[in-house]
mmCIF file of C-alpha atoms in Angstrom:
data_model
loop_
_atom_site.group_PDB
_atom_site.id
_atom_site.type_symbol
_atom_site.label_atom_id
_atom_site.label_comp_id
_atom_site.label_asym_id
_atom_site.label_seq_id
_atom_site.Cartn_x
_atom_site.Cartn_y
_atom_site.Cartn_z
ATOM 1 C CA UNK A 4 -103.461 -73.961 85.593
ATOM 2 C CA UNK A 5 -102.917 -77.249 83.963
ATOM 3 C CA UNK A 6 -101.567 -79.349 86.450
ATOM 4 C CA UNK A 7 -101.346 -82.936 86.649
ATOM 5 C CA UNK A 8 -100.839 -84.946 89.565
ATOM 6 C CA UNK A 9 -99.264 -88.286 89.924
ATOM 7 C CA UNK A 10 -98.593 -90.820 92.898
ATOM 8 C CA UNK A 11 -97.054 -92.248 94.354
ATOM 9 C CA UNK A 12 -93.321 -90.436 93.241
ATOM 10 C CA UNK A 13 -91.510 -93.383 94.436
ATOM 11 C CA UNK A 14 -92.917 -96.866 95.283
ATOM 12 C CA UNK A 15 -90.492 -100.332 96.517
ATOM 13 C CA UNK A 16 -92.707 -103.405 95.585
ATOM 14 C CA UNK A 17 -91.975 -107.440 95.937
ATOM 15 C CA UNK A 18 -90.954 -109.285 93.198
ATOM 16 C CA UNK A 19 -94.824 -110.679 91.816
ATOM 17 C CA UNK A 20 -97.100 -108.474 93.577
ATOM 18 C CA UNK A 21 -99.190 -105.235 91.530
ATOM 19 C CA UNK A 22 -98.255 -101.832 91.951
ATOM 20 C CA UNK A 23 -101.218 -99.063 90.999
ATOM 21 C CA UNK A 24 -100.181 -95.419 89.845
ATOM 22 C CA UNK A 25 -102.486 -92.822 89.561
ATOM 23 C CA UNK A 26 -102.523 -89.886 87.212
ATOM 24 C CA UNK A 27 -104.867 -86.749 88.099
ATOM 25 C CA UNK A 28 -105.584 -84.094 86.458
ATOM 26 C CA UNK A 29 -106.799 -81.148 89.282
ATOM 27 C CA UNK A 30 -108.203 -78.202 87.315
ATOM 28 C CA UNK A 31 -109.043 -79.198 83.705
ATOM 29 C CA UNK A 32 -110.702 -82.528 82.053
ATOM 30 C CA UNK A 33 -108.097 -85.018 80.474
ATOM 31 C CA UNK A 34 -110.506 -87.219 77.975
ATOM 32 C CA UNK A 35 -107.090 -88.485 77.010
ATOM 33 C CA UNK A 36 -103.682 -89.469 78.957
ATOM 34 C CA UNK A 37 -100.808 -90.858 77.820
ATOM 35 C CA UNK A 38 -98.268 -93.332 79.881
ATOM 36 C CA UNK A 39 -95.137 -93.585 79.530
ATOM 37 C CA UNK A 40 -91.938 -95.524 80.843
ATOM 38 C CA UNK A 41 -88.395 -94.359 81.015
ATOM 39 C CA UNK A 42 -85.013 -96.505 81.578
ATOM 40 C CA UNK A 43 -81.844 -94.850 82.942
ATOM 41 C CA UNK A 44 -80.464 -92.412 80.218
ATOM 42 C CA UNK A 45 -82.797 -93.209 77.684
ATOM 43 C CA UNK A 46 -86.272 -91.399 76.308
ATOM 44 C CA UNK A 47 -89.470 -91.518 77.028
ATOM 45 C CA UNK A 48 -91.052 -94.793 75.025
ATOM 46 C CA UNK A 49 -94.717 -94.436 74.601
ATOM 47 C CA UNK A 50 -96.356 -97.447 76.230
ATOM 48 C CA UNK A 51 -100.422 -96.691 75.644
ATOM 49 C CA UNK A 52 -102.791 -93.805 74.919
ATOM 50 C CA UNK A 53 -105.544 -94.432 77.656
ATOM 51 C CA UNK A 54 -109.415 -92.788 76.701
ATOM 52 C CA UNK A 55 -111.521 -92.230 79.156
ATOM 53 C CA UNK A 56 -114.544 -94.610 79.039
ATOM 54 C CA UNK A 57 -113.148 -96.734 76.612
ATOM 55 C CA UNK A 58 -110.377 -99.167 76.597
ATOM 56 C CA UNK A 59 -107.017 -97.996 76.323
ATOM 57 C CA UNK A 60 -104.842 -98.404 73.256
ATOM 58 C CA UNK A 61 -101.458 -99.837 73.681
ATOM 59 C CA UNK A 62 -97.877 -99.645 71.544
ATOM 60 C CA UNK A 63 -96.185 -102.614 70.363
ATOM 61 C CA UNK A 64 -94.615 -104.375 72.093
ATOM 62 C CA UNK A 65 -96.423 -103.521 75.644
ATOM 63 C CA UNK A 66 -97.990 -106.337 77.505
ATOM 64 C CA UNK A 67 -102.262 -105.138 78.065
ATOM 65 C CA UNK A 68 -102.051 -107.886 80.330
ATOM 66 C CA UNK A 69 -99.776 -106.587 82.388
ATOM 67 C CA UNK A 70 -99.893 -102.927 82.209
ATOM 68 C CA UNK A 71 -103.593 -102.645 83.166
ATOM 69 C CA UNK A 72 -104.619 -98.874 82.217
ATOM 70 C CA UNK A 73 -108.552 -97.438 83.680
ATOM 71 C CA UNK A 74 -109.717 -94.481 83.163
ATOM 72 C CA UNK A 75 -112.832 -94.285 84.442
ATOM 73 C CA UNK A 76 -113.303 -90.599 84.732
ATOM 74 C CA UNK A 77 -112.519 -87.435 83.036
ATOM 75 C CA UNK A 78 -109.726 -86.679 85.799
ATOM 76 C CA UNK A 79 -108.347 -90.105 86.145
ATOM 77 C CA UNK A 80 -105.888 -92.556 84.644
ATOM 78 C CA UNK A 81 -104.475 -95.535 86.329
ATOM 79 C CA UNK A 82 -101.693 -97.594 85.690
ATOM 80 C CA UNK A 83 -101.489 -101.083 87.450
ATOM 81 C CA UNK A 84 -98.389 -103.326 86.724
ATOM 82 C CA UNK A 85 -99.258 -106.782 87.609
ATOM 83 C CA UNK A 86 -97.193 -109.400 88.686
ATOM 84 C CA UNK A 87 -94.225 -107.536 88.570
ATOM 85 C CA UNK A 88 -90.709 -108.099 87.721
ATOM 86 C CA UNK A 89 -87.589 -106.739 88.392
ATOM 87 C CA UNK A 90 -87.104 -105.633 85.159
ATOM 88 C CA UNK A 91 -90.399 -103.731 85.117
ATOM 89 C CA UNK A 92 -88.223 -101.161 87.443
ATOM 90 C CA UNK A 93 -88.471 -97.945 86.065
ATOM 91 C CA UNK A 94 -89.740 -94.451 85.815
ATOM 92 C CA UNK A 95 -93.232 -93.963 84.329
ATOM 93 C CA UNK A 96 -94.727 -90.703 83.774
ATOM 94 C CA UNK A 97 -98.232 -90.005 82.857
ATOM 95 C CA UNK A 98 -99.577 -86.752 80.202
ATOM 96 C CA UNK A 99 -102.611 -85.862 80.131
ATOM 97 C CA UNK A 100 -103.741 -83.801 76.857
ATOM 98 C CA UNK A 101 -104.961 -80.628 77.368
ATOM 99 C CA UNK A 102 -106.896 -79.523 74.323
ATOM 100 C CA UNK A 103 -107.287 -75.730 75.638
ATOM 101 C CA UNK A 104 -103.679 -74.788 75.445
ATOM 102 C CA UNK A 105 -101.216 -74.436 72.300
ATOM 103 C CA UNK A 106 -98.916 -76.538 74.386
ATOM 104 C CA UNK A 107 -101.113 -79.990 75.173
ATOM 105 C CA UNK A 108 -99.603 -81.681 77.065
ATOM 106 C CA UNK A 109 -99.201 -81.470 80.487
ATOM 107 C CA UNK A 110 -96.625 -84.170 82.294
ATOM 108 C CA UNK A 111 -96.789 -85.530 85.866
ATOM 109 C CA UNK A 112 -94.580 -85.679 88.186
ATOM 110 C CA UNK A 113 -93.633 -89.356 87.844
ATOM 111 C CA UNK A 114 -92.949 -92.189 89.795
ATOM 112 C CA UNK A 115 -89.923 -93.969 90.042
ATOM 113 C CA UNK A 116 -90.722 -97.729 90.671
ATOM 114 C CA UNK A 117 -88.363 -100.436 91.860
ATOM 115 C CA UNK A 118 -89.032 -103.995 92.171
ATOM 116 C CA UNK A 119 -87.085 -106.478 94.350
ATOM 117 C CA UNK B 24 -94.297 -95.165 62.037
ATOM 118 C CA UNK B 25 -92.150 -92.771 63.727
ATOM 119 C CA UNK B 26 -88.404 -92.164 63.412
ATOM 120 C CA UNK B 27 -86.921 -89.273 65.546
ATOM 121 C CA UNK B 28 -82.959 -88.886 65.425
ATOM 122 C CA UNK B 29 -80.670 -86.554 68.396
ATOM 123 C CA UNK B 30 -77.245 -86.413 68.875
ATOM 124 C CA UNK B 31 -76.764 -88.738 72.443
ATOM 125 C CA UNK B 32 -74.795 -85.928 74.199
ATOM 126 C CA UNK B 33 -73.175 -82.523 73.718
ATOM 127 C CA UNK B 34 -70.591 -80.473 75.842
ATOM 128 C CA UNK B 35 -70.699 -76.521 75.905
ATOM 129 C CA UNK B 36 -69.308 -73.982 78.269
ATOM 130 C CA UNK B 37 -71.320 -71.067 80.660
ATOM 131 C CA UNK B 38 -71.987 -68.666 78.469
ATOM 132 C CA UNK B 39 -71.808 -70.182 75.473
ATOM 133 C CA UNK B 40 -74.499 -71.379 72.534
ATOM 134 C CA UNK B 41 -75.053 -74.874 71.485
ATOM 135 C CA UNK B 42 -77.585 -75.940 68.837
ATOM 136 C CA UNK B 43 -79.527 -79.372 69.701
ATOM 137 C CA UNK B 44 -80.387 -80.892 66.183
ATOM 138 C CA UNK B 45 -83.433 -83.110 65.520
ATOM 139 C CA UNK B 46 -84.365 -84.887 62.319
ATOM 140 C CA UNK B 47 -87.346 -87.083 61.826
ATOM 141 C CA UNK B 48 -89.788 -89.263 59.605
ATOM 142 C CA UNK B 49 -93.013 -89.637 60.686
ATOM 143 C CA UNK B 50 -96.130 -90.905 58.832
ATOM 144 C CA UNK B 51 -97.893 -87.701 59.671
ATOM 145 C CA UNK B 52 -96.784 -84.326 61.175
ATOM 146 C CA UNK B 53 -98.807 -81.904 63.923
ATOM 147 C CA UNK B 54 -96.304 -79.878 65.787
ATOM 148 C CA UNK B 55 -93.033 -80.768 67.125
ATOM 149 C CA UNK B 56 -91.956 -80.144 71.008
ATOM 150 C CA UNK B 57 -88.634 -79.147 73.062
ATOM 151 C CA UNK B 58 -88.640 -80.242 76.350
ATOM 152 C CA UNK B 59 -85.906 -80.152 79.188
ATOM 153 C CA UNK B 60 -85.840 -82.763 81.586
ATOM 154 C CA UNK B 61 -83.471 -83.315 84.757
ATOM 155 C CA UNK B 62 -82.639 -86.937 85.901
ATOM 156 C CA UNK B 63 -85.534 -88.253 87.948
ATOM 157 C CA UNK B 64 -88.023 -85.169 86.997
ATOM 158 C CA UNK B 65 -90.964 -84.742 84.134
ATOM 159 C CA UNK B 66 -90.062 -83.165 80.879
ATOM 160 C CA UNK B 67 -91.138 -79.421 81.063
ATOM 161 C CA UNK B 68 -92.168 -77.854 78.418
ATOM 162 C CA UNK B 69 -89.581 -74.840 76.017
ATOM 163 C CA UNK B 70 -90.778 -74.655 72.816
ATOM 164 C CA UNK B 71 -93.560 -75.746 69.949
ATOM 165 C CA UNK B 72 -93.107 -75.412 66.277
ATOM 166 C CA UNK B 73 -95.869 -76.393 63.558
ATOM 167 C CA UNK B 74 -95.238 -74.415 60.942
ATOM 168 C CA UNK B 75 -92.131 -73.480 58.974
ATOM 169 C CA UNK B 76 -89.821 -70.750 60.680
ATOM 170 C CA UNK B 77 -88.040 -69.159 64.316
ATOM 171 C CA UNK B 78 -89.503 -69.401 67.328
ATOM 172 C CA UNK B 79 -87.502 -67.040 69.872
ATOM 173 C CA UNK B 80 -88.448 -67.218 73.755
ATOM 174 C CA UNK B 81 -85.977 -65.557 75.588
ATOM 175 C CA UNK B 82 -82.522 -68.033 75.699
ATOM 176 C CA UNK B 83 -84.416 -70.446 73.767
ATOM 177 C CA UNK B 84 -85.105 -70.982 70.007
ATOM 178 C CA UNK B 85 -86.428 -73.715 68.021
ATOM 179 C CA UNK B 86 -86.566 -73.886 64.558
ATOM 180 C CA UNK B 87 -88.278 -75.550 62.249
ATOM 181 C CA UNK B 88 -88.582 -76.742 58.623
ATOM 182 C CA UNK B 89 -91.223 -79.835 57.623
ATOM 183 C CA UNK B 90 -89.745 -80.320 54.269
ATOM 184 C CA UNK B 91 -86.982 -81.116 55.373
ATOM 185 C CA UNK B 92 -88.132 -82.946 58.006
ATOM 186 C CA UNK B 93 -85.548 -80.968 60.361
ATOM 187 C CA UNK B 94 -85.672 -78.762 63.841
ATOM 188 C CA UNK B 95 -83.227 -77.296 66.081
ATOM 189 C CA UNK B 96 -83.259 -76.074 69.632
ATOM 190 C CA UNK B 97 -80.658 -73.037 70.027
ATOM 191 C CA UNK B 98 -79.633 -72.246 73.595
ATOM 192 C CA UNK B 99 -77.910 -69.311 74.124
ATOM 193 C CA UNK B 100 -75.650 -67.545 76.889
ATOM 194 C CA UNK B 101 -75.695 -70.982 78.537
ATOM 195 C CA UNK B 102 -75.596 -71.573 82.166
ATOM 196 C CA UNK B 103 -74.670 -74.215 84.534
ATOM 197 C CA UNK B 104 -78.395 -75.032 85.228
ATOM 198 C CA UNK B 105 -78.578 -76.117 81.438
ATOM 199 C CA UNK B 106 -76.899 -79.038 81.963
ATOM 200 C CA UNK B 107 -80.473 -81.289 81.555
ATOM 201 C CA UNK B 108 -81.541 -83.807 78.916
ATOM 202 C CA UNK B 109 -83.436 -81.728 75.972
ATOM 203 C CA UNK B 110 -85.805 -83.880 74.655
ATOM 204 C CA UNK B 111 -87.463 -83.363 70.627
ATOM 205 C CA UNK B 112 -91.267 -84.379 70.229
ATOM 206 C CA UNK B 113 -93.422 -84.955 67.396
ATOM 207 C CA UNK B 114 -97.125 -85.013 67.737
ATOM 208 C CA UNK B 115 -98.772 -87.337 65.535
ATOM 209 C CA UNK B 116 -102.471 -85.863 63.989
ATOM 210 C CA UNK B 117 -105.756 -86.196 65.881
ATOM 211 C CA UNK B 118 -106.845 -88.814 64.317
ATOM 212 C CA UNK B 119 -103.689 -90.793 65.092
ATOM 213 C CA UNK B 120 -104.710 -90.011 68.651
ATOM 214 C CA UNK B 121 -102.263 -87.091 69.125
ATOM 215 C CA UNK B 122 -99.741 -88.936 70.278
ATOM 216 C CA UNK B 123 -96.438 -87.770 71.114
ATOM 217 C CA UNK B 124 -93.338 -89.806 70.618
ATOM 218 C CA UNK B 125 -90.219 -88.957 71.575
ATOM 219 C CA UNK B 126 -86.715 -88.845 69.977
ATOM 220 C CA UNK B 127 -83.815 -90.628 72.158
ATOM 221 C CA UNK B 128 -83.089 -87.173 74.049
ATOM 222 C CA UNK B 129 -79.574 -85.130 74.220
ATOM 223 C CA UNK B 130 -77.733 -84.743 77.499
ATOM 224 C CA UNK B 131 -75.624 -81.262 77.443
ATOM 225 C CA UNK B 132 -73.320 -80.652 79.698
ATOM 226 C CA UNK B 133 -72.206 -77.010 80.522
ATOM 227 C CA UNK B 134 -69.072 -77.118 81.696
ATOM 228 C CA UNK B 135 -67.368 -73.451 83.437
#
């Protein structure tokens, strides 16, 4: 149980165009997901805690604007990065919180985005 | 805020143990993760500490003591499949919105 699913894994986008990743959780209700963003050899870095039905709460430093966050449902969190750059390449993963297991927090798959 | 220190890398060979250190200073303290992650792959999930003490699971231990703001992850009888970034987490309270932030992550490398 406790599986999250995120897609697309990989995605190749133009330089200025928006790119929209979805995070699903299949068997168990997520009222909270978190997304994150990870560079080559570094950590996961926190960008915003996303609630469903209300708006999403972002880290300093990370652009609302541009990192557009829905969740709209129990079982889904988007992340749409507008007008992208190609230094918004990277690999964001998505965690939904699971509140019925010690462990809490269940991680997608990711999705390793590269802008050209 | 939070403040979560790893060593950057580590070396080890098969079969031996290496000890991951983690130190941090958080504003507030609920649990602290382990989690291995291969390049290109989501963190999965080894070990969760919240209060004071050993926790053993198989090749695995973490350890952990909150006044001293200290945990380590023990992996034992290494093997080549080891060789993974090991990630330390600390989950903020739920009324800080459970989040969990990350320290910078140690590579280890198991060499034969």
């Amino acid at each position: 149980g406790a599986v999250v699913s995120q897609h697309p894994s990989r995605v190749i986008c133009k330089s200025g165009t928006s790119v929209k990743i979805e995070c699903r959780s299949l068997d168990f209700q997520a009222t909270t997901m978190f997304w994150y963003r990870q560079f080559p050899k570094q950590s996961l870095m926190l960008m915003a805690t996303s609630n469903e039905g209300s708006k999403a709460t972002y880290e300093q430093g990370v652009e609302k604007d541009k990192f557009l966050i829905n969740h709209a449902s129990l079982t889904l969190s988007t992340l749409t990065v507008t007008s992208a750059h190609p230094e918004d390449s990277s690999f964001y993963i998505c965690s939904a919180l699971h509140t019925g297991t010690v462990y809490g927090y269940t991680f997608g798959s990711g999705t390793r985005l590269t802008v050209v | 805020g939070q403040n979560i220190d790893q060593p950057t890398e580590m070396t080890a060979t098969e079969g031996a143990i290496v000890q991951i250190n983690c130190t941090y200073q958080t504003s507030g303290f609920n649990g602290l993760f382990w989690y291995q992650q291969h390049a290109g792959e989501a963190p999965t999930f080894l070990s969760y500490n919240v209060l004071d003490g050993l926790e053993e699971k198989g090749r695995f231990s973490s350890f952990l003591s909150r006044s001293k703001g200290y945990s380590y992850l023990l992996l034992k009888e290494l093997q080549m499949k080891d060789s993974a970034s090991y990630l330390c987490a600390v989950r903020a309270s739920k009324a800080a919105g459970n989040k969990l932030t990350f320290g910078g992550g140690t590579r280890v490398l198991v060499k034969p």
